[in-house]
Amino acid sequence: AQTVTQSQPEMSVQEAETVTLSCTYDTSESNYYLFWYKQPPSRQMILVIRQEAYKQQNATENRFSVNFQKAAKSFSLKISDSQLGDTAMYFCAFMKYGTDKLIFGTGTRLQVFP
Amino acid sequence: DAGVIQSPRHEVTEMGQEVTLRCKPISGHDYLFWYRQTMMRGLELLIYFNNNVPIDDSGMPEDRFSAKMPNASFSTLKIQPSEPRDSAVYFCASSPSRVAKNIQYFGAGTRLSVL
């Protein structure tokens, strides 16, 4: 069975600085997808970024980028130029190719300070 | 698009009562998912549908839980009878077909409190 581990329950960063959230996963599959979702205080889960395991190039979305290390089974999220609106819970998630089931980590609570 | 719409946003009920949570997926999406979020267990997939047909209900905790999708624009998750340990936030999500990158779009959730 696949598992997703987020070892940082809480993180904090000052506005405009850069922060990196860690995620590791365990799988024997070679084809899969990885996601970062954001859950702000409003509670709604919002997709931040998505990575396909067969792509070596790291995904980027504006200020958000990932460091995908397939051999190490690591998928970290880097937030550049942090903004107050980035304050939220961040969940890393795994989906095996050919399935539709997301497996979530336990989340990292990020606080951005002015 | 209005996104995934869930109702009610909050529900408070007493143990033993029936609870029905509702979800309207994004129009045109083929997949619908029900998740439960608790502090102890995090986010868990309960059940999901493809084209209104239940595909995997292995996450449904007990027979007290049931889900239906009578048409492409509506789904319900029912708990009968409810228990205090069912207190959680329940999310509905929908997704386009698999070719559309497997991205799931979530509703705002229903916070259920069973007293």
PDB file of C-alpha atoms in Angstrom:
ATOM      1  CA  ALA A   1       0.000   0.000   0.000  1.00  0.00           C
ATOM      2  CA  GLN A   2       1.130   3.506  -0.727  1.00  0.00           C
ATOM      3  CA  THR A   3       1.846   5.945   2.071  1.00  0.00           C
ATOM      4  CA  VAL A   4       2.579   9.666   2.106  1.00  0.00           C
ATOM      5  CA  THR A   5       4.582  11.269   4.900  1.00  0.00           C
ATOM      6  CA  GLN A   6       4.841  14.933   5.757  1.00  0.00           C
ATOM      7  CA  SER A   7       7.306  15.214   8.594  1.00  0.00           C
ATOM      8  CA  GLN A   8       6.799  18.915   9.357  1.00  0.00           C
ATOM      9  CA  PRO A   9       3.535  19.482  11.257  1.00  0.00           C
ATOM     10  CA  GLU A  10       4.102  23.251  11.325  1.00  0.00           C
ATOM     11  CA  MET A  11       6.272  25.772   9.513  1.00  0.00           C
ATOM     12  CA  SER A  12       6.521  29.528   9.562  1.00  0.00           C
ATOM     13  CA  VAL A  13       8.055  32.041   7.199  1.00  0.00           C
ATOM     14  CA  GLN A  14       8.292  35.765   6.911  1.00  0.00           C
ATOM     15  CA  GLU A  15       6.527  37.535   4.097  1.00  0.00           C
ATOM     16  CA  ALA A  16       8.599  37.701   0.875  1.00  0.00           C
ATOM     17  CA  GLU A  17      10.880  34.887   2.003  1.00  0.00           C
ATOM     18  CA  THR A  18      11.126  31.376   0.583  1.00  0.00           C
ATOM     19  CA  VAL A  19       9.970  28.229   2.347  1.00  0.00           C
ATOM     20  CA  THR A  20      10.171  24.550   1.453  1.00  0.00           C
ATOM     21  CA  LEU A  21       7.685  21.925   2.617  1.00  0.00           C
ATOM     22  CA  SER A  22       8.787  18.300   2.649  1.00  0.00           C
ATOM     23  CA  CYS A  23       6.955  15.210   1.449  1.00  0.00           C
ATOM     24  CA  THR A  24       8.093  11.635   1.035  1.00  0.00           C
ATOM     25  CA  TYR A  25       6.093   8.689  -0.200  1.00  0.00           C
ATOM     26  CA  ASP A  26       6.392   4.962  -0.375  1.00  0.00           C
ATOM     27  CA  THR A  27       5.336   3.007  -3.429  1.00  0.00           C
ATOM     28  CA  SER A  28       6.478   0.153  -5.625  1.00  0.00           C
ATOM     29  CA  GLU A  29       4.771   1.707  -8.641  1.00  0.00           C
ATOM     30  CA  SER A  30       6.725   3.380 -11.423  1.00  0.00           C
ATOM     31  CA  ASN A  31       3.880   5.426 -12.873  1.00  0.00           C
ATOM     32  CA  TYR A  32       1.978   7.789 -10.638  1.00  0.00           C
ATOM     33  CA  TYR A  33       1.016  11.393  -9.994  1.00  0.00           C
ATOM     34  CA  LEU A  34       1.895  13.657  -7.110  1.00  0.00           C
ATOM     35  CA  PHE A  35      -0.015  16.698  -5.946  1.00  0.00           C
ATOM     36  CA  TRP A  36       0.155  19.547  -3.477  1.00  0.00           C
ATOM     37  CA  TYR A  37      -3.160  20.855  -2.208  1.00  0.00           C
ATOM     38  CA  LYS A  38      -3.674  23.958  -0.079  1.00  0.00           C
ATOM     39  CA  GLN A  39      -6.396  24.244   2.571  1.00  0.00           C
ATOM     40  CA  PRO A  40      -6.782  27.839   3.799  1.00  0.00           C
ATOM     41  CA  PRO A  41      -8.888  28.747   6.829  1.00  0.00           C
ATOM     42  CA  SER A  42     -11.916  28.827   4.540  1.00  0.00           C
ATOM     43  CA  ARG A  43     -11.516  25.034   4.496  1.00  0.00           C
ATOM     44  CA  GLN A  44     -11.735  24.485   0.732  1.00  0.00           C
ATOM     45  CA  MET A  45      -9.018  22.279  -0.749  1.00  0.00           C
ATOM     46  CA  ILE A  46      -7.283  23.985  -3.663  1.00  0.00           C
ATOM     47  CA  LEU A  47      -4.843  22.354  -6.053  1.00  0.00           C
ATOM     48  CA  VAL A  48      -1.457  24.071  -5.986  1.00  0.00           C
ATOM     49  CA  ILE A  49       0.651  21.961  -8.307  1.00  0.00           C
ATOM     50  CA  ARG A  50       0.760  18.545  -9.987  1.00  0.00           C
ATOM     51  CA  GLN A  51       3.655  16.334 -11.111  1.00  0.00           C
ATOM     52  CA  GLU A  52       3.648  13.284 -13.351  1.00  0.00           C
ATOM     53  CA  ALA A  53       6.233  10.736 -12.250  1.00  0.00           C
ATOM     54  CA  TYR A  54       7.445   9.974 -15.761  1.00  0.00           C
ATOM     55  CA  LYS A  55       8.410  13.612 -16.291  1.00  0.00           C
ATOM     56  CA  GLN A  56      11.871  14.487 -15.058  1.00  0.00           C
ATOM     57  CA  GLN A  57      11.258  18.205 -15.272  1.00  0.00           C
ATOM     58  CA  ASN A  58      10.006  19.727 -12.041  1.00  0.00           C
ATOM     59  CA  ALA A  59       6.577  21.339 -12.220  1.00  0.00           C
ATOM     60  CA  THR A  60       6.221  25.074 -11.570  1.00  0.00           C
ATOM     61  CA  GLU A  61       3.199  27.316 -11.112  1.00  0.00           C
ATOM     62  CA  ASN A  62       4.141  30.947 -10.639  1.00  0.00           C
ATOM     63  CA  ARG A  63       5.670  31.224  -7.141  1.00  0.00           C
ATOM     64  CA  PHE A  64       5.233  27.514  -6.473  1.00  0.00           C
ATOM     65  CA  SER A  65       7.677  24.860  -7.635  1.00  0.00           C
ATOM     66  CA  VAL A  66       8.513  21.311  -6.686  1.00  0.00           C
ATOM     67  CA  ASN A  67      11.692  19.329  -6.276  1.00  0.00           C
ATOM     68  CA  PHE A  68      10.794  15.843  -7.449  1.00  0.00           C
ATOM     69  CA  GLN A  69      13.374  13.188  -6.658  1.00  0.00           C
ATOM     70  CA  LYS A  70      11.926   9.910  -7.927  1.00  0.00           C
ATOM     71  CA  ALA A  71      14.706   7.652  -6.697  1.00  0.00           C
ATOM     72  CA  ALA A  72      14.508   9.153  -3.244  1.00  0.00           C
ATOM     73  CA  LYS A  73      10.685   9.199  -3.362  1.00  0.00           C
ATOM     74  CA  SER A  74      10.710  12.814  -2.348  1.00  0.00           C
ATOM     75  CA  PHE A  75       8.388  15.605  -3.510  1.00  0.00           C
ATOM     76  CA  SER A  76       9.013  18.933  -1.788  1.00  0.00           C
ATOM     77  CA  LEU A  77       7.147  22.176  -2.418  1.00  0.00           C
ATOM     78  CA  LYS A  78       8.981  25.485  -2.598  1.00  0.00           C
ATOM     79  CA  ILE A  79       7.048  28.700  -2.140  1.00  0.00           C
ATOM     80  CA  SER A  80       8.953  31.784  -3.252  1.00  0.00           C
ATOM     81  CA  ASP A  81       8.139  35.356  -2.269  1.00  0.00           C
ATOM     82  CA  SER A  82       5.722  34.131   0.419  1.00  0.00           C
ATOM     83  CA  GLN A  83       2.533  36.108   0.829  1.00  0.00           C
ATOM     84  CA  LEU A  84       0.137  36.388   3.742  1.00  0.00           C
ATOM     85  CA  GLY A  85      -2.465  34.604   1.639  1.00  0.00           C
ATOM     86  CA  ASP A  86      -0.233  31.538   1.531  1.00  0.00           C
ATOM     87  CA  THR A  87      -1.099  30.853   5.176  1.00  0.00           C
ATOM     88  CA  ALA A  88      -2.828  27.470   5.080  1.00  0.00           C
ATOM     89  CA  MET A  89      -2.519  23.737   5.595  1.00  0.00           C
ATOM     90  CA  TYR A  90      -0.621  22.091   2.760  1.00  0.00           C
ATOM     91  CA  PHE A  91      -1.265  18.473   1.846  1.00  0.00           C
ATOM     92  CA  CYS A  92       0.899  16.271  -0.296  1.00  0.00           C
ATOM     93  CA  ALA A  93      -0.994  13.553  -2.169  1.00  0.00           C
ATOM     94  CA  PHE A  94      -0.243  10.482  -4.295  1.00  0.00           C
ATOM     95  CA  MET A  95      -2.273   8.843  -7.043  1.00  0.00           C
ATOM     96  CA  LYS A  96      -1.291   5.578  -8.673  1.00  0.00           C
ATOM     97  CA  TYR A  97      -1.485   5.696 -12.456  1.00  0.00           C
ATOM     98  CA  GLY A  98      -4.675   4.157 -13.772  1.00  0.00           C
ATOM     99  CA  THR A  99      -6.574   4.725 -10.538  1.00  0.00           C
ATOM    100  CA  ASP A 100      -8.567   7.665  -9.269  1.00  0.00           C
ATOM    101  CA  LYS A 101      -7.769   7.448  -5.575  1.00  0.00           C
ATOM    102  CA  LEU A 102      -5.819  10.218  -3.877  1.00  0.00           C
ATOM    103  CA  ILE A 103      -3.793   9.264  -0.821  1.00  0.00           C
ATOM    104  CA  PHE A 104      -3.049  12.258   1.364  1.00  0.00           C
ATOM    105  CA  GLY A 105      -0.317  13.013   3.845  1.00  0.00           C
ATOM    106  CA  THR A 106      -1.123  14.437   7.263  1.00  0.00           C
ATOM    107  CA  GLY A 107      -0.446  18.008   6.223  1.00  0.00           C
ATOM    108  CA  THR A 108       1.877  20.874   7.139  1.00  0.00           C
ATOM    109  CA  ARG A 109       0.481  24.027   8.672  1.00  0.00           C
ATOM    110  CA  LEU A 110       2.231  27.053   7.170  1.00  0.00           C
ATOM    111  CA  GLN A 111       2.042  30.450   8.806  1.00  0.00           C
ATOM    112  CA  VAL A 112       3.283  33.481   6.888  1.00  0.00           C
ATOM    113  CA  PHE A 113       4.191  36.419   9.125  1.00  0.00           C
ATOM    114  CA  PRO A 114       4.301  40.066   8.032  1.00  0.00           C
TER     115      PRO A 114
ATOM    116  CA  ASP B   1     -18.391  27.705 -13.208  1.00  0.00           C
ATOM    117  CA  ALA B   2     -19.709  27.682  -9.641  1.00  0.00           C
ATOM    118  CA  GLY B   3     -17.434  24.869  -8.571  1.00  0.00           C
ATOM    119  CA  VAL B   4     -18.426  21.912  -6.415  1.00  0.00           C
ATOM    120  CA  ILE B   5     -21.328  22.887  -4.166  1.00  0.00           C
ATOM    121  CA  GLN B   6     -21.939  21.175  -0.848  1.00  0.00           C
ATOM    122  CA  SER B   7     -24.773  21.646   1.586  1.00  0.00           C
ATOM    123  CA  PRO B   8     -25.203  22.252   4.383  1.00  0.00           C
ATOM    124  CA  ARG B   9     -21.987  23.999   5.377  1.00  0.00           C
ATOM    125  CA  HIS B  10     -22.512  23.050   8.998  1.00  0.00           C
ATOM    126  CA  GLU B  11     -24.692  20.371  10.506  1.00  0.00           C
ATOM    127  CA  VAL B  12     -25.302  19.748  14.179  1.00  0.00           C
ATOM    128  CA  THR B  13     -27.345  16.736  15.143  1.00  0.00           C
ATOM    129  CA  GLU B  14     -27.940  14.386  18.022  1.00  0.00           C
ATOM    130  CA  MET B  15     -26.714  10.853  18.260  1.00  0.00           C
ATOM    131  CA  GLY B  16     -29.061   8.429  16.585  1.00  0.00           C
ATOM    132  CA  GLN B  17     -30.435  10.894  14.076  1.00  0.00           C
ATOM    133  CA  GLU B  18     -30.184  10.507  10.326  1.00  0.00           C
ATOM    134  CA  VAL B  19     -27.872  12.925   8.540  1.00  0.00           C
ATOM    135  CA  THR B  20     -27.836  13.642   4.812  1.00  0.00           C
ATOM    136  CA  LEU B  21     -25.023  15.567   3.162  1.00  0.00           C
ATOM    137  CA  ARG B  22     -25.456  16.863  -0.370  1.00  0.00           C
ATOM    138  CA  CYS B  23     -23.141  17.554  -3.260  1.00  0.00           C
ATOM    139  CA  LYS B  24     -23.478  19.082  -6.701  1.00  0.00           C
ATOM    140  CA  PRO B  25     -20.388  18.358  -8.832  1.00  0.00           C
ATOM    141  CA  ILE B  26     -19.017  20.590 -11.542  1.00  0.00           C
ATOM    142  CA  SER B  27     -21.048  20.206 -14.697  1.00  0.00           C
ATOM    143  CA  GLY B  28     -19.467  17.801 -17.150  1.00  0.00           C
ATOM    144  CA  HIS B  29     -17.284  16.006 -14.621  1.00  0.00           C
ATOM    145  CA  ASP B  30     -17.432  12.228 -14.784  1.00  0.00           C
ATOM    146  CA  TYR B  31     -16.076  11.418 -11.327  1.00  0.00           C
ATOM    147  CA  LEU B  32     -17.391  12.246  -7.873  1.00  0.00           C
ATOM    148  CA  PHE B  33     -15.597  11.555  -4.607  1.00  0.00           C
ATOM    149  CA  TRP B  34     -16.597  11.699  -0.943  1.00  0.00           C
ATOM    150  CA  TYR B  35     -13.853  12.271   1.656  1.00  0.00           C
ATOM    151  CA  ARG B  36     -13.834  12.584   5.423  1.00  0.00           C
ATOM    152  CA  GLN B  37     -11.327  14.725   7.326  1.00  0.00           C
ATOM    153  CA  THR B  38     -10.595  14.244  11.026  1.00  0.00           C
ATOM    154  CA  MET B  39      -7.681  15.215  13.227  1.00  0.00           C
ATOM    155  CA  MET B  40      -6.941  11.595  14.032  1.00  0.00           C
ATOM    156  CA  ARG B  41      -7.137  10.061  10.561  1.00  0.00           C
ATOM    157  CA  GLY B  42      -6.570  13.001   8.228  1.00  0.00           C
ATOM    158  CA  LEU B  43      -8.246  12.927   4.806  1.00  0.00           C
ATOM    159  CA  GLU B  44      -9.776   9.594   3.863  1.00  0.00           C
ATOM    160  CA  LEU B  45     -11.551   8.606   0.691  1.00  0.00           C
ATOM    161  CA  LEU B  46     -14.918   7.074   1.521  1.00  0.00           C
ATOM    162  CA  ILE B  47     -16.382   6.270  -1.883  1.00  0.00           C
ATOM    163  CA  TYR B  48     -16.245   7.432  -5.454  1.00  0.00           C
ATOM    164  CA  PHE B  49     -18.471   7.270  -8.527  1.00  0.00           C
ATOM    165  CA  ASN B  50     -17.788   7.228 -12.238  1.00  0.00           C
ATOM    166  CA  ASN B  51     -20.705   8.242 -14.450  1.00  0.00           C
ATOM    167  CA  ASN B  52     -23.053   7.886 -11.472  1.00  0.00           C
ATOM    168  CA  VAL B  53     -21.940   4.307 -10.737  1.00  0.00           C
ATOM    169  CA  PRO B  54     -20.145   3.525  -7.440  1.00  0.00           C
ATOM    170  CA  ILE B  55     -16.676   2.239  -8.268  1.00  0.00           C
ATOM    171  CA  ASP B  56     -14.978   1.830  -4.910  1.00  0.00           C
ATOM    172  CA  ASP B  57     -16.701   1.993  -1.531  1.00  0.00           C
ATOM    173  CA  SER B  58     -13.958   0.288   0.437  1.00  0.00           C
ATOM    174  CA  GLY B  59     -13.440   3.413   2.519  1.00  0.00           C
ATOM    175  CA  MET B  60     -16.990   3.532   3.831  1.00  0.00           C
ATOM    176  CA  PRO B  61     -16.544   2.855   7.532  1.00  0.00           C
ATOM    177  CA  GLU B  62     -19.723   0.973   8.347  1.00  0.00           C
ATOM    178  CA  ASP B  63     -23.132   0.006   7.078  1.00  0.00           C
ATOM    179  CA  ARG B  64     -24.441   3.128   8.744  1.00  0.00           C
ATOM    180  CA  PHE B  65     -22.907   5.053   5.843  1.00  0.00           C
ATOM    181  CA  SER B  66     -24.434   5.042   2.383  1.00  0.00           C
ATOM    182  CA  ALA B  67     -23.949   7.159  -0.726  1.00  0.00           C
ATOM    183  CA  LYS B  68     -25.990   7.604  -3.849  1.00  0.00           C
ATOM    184  CA  MET B  69     -25.658   9.430  -7.118  1.00  0.00           C
ATOM    185  CA  PRO B  70     -29.082   9.398  -8.804  1.00  0.00           C
ATOM    186  CA  ASN B  71     -27.929  11.637 -11.651  1.00  0.00           C
ATOM    187  CA  ALA B  72     -24.853  13.418 -12.959  1.00  0.00           C
ATOM    188  CA  SER B  73     -25.536  16.587 -11.009  1.00  0.00           C
ATOM    189  CA  PHE B  74     -26.318  15.333  -7.515  1.00  0.00           C
ATOM    190  CA  SER B  75     -24.990  13.012  -4.851  1.00  0.00           C
ATOM    191  CA  THR B  76     -25.822  12.330  -1.211  1.00  0.00           C
ATOM    192  CA  LEU B  77     -23.933  10.823   1.684  1.00  0.00           C
ATOM    193  CA  LYS B  78     -26.205   9.515   4.405  1.00  0.00           C
ATOM    194  CA  ILE B  79     -25.382   8.428   7.935  1.00  0.00           C
ATOM    195  CA  GLN B  80     -28.070   6.515   9.787  1.00  0.00           C
ATOM    196  CA  PRO B  81     -27.919   6.360  12.742  1.00  0.00           C
ATOM    197  CA  SER B  82     -25.267   8.980  13.450  1.00  0.00           C
ATOM    198  CA  GLU B  83     -22.749   8.627  16.280  1.00  0.00           C
ATOM    199  CA  PRO B  84     -20.436  11.161  17.969  1.00  0.00           C
ATOM    200  CA  ARG B  85     -17.406   9.549  16.304  1.00  0.00           C
ATOM    201  CA  ASP B  86     -18.850  10.531  12.930  1.00  0.00           C
ATOM    202  CA  SER B  87     -18.088  14.165  13.736  1.00  0.00           C
ATOM    203  CA  ALA B  88     -15.773  15.398  10.995  1.00  0.00           C
ATOM    204  CA  VAL B  89     -15.588  17.567   7.901  1.00  0.00           C
ATOM    205  CA  TYR B  90     -16.962  15.782   4.858  1.00  0.00           C
ATOM    206  CA  PHE B  91     -15.728  16.863   1.449  1.00  0.00           C
ATOM    207  CA  CYS B  92     -17.117  16.191  -1.967  1.00  0.00           C
ATOM    208  CA  ALA B  93     -14.847  16.480  -5.002  1.00  0.00           C
ATOM    209  CA  SER B  94     -15.336  16.029  -8.710  1.00  0.00           C
ATOM    210  CA  SER B  95     -12.976  15.354 -11.584  1.00  0.00           C
ATOM    211  CA  PRO B  96     -13.146  15.371 -15.345  1.00  0.00           C
ATOM    212  CA  SER B  97     -12.328  12.206 -17.251  1.00  0.00           C
ATOM    213  CA  ARG B  98      -8.943  10.589 -16.667  1.00  0.00           C
ATOM    214  CA  VAL B  99      -7.455  12.204 -19.717  1.00  0.00           C
ATOM    215  CA  ALA B 100      -7.918  15.558 -18.014  1.00  0.00           C
ATOM    216  CA  LYS B 101      -4.968  15.120 -15.671  1.00  0.00           C
ATOM    217  CA  ASN B 102      -6.738  13.482 -12.716  1.00  0.00           C
ATOM    218  CA  ILE B 103      -7.250  16.801 -10.981  1.00  0.00           C
ATOM    219  CA  GLN B 104      -9.918  16.735  -8.289  1.00  0.00           C
ATOM    220  CA  TYR B 105     -11.857  19.894  -7.475  1.00  0.00           C
ATOM    221  CA  PHE B 106     -13.144  20.095  -3.928  1.00  0.00           C
ATOM    222  CA  GLY B 107     -16.185  21.682  -2.390  1.00  0.00           C
ATOM    223  CA  ALA B 108     -16.022  23.747   0.770  1.00  0.00           C
ATOM    224  CA  GLY B 109     -16.991  20.790   2.927  1.00  0.00           C
ATOM    225  CA  THR B 110     -19.701  20.107   5.477  1.00  0.00           C
ATOM    226  CA  ARG B 111     -18.696  20.239   9.121  1.00  0.00           C
ATOM    227  CA  LEU B 112     -20.744  17.620  10.964  1.00  0.00           C
ATOM    228  CA  SER B 113     -21.070  17.628  14.721  1.00  0.00           C
ATOM    229  CA  VAL B 114     -22.898  14.726  16.346  1.00  0.00           C
ATOM    230  CA  LEU B 115     -23.735  15.407  19.974  1.00  0.00           C
TER     231      LEU B 115
END
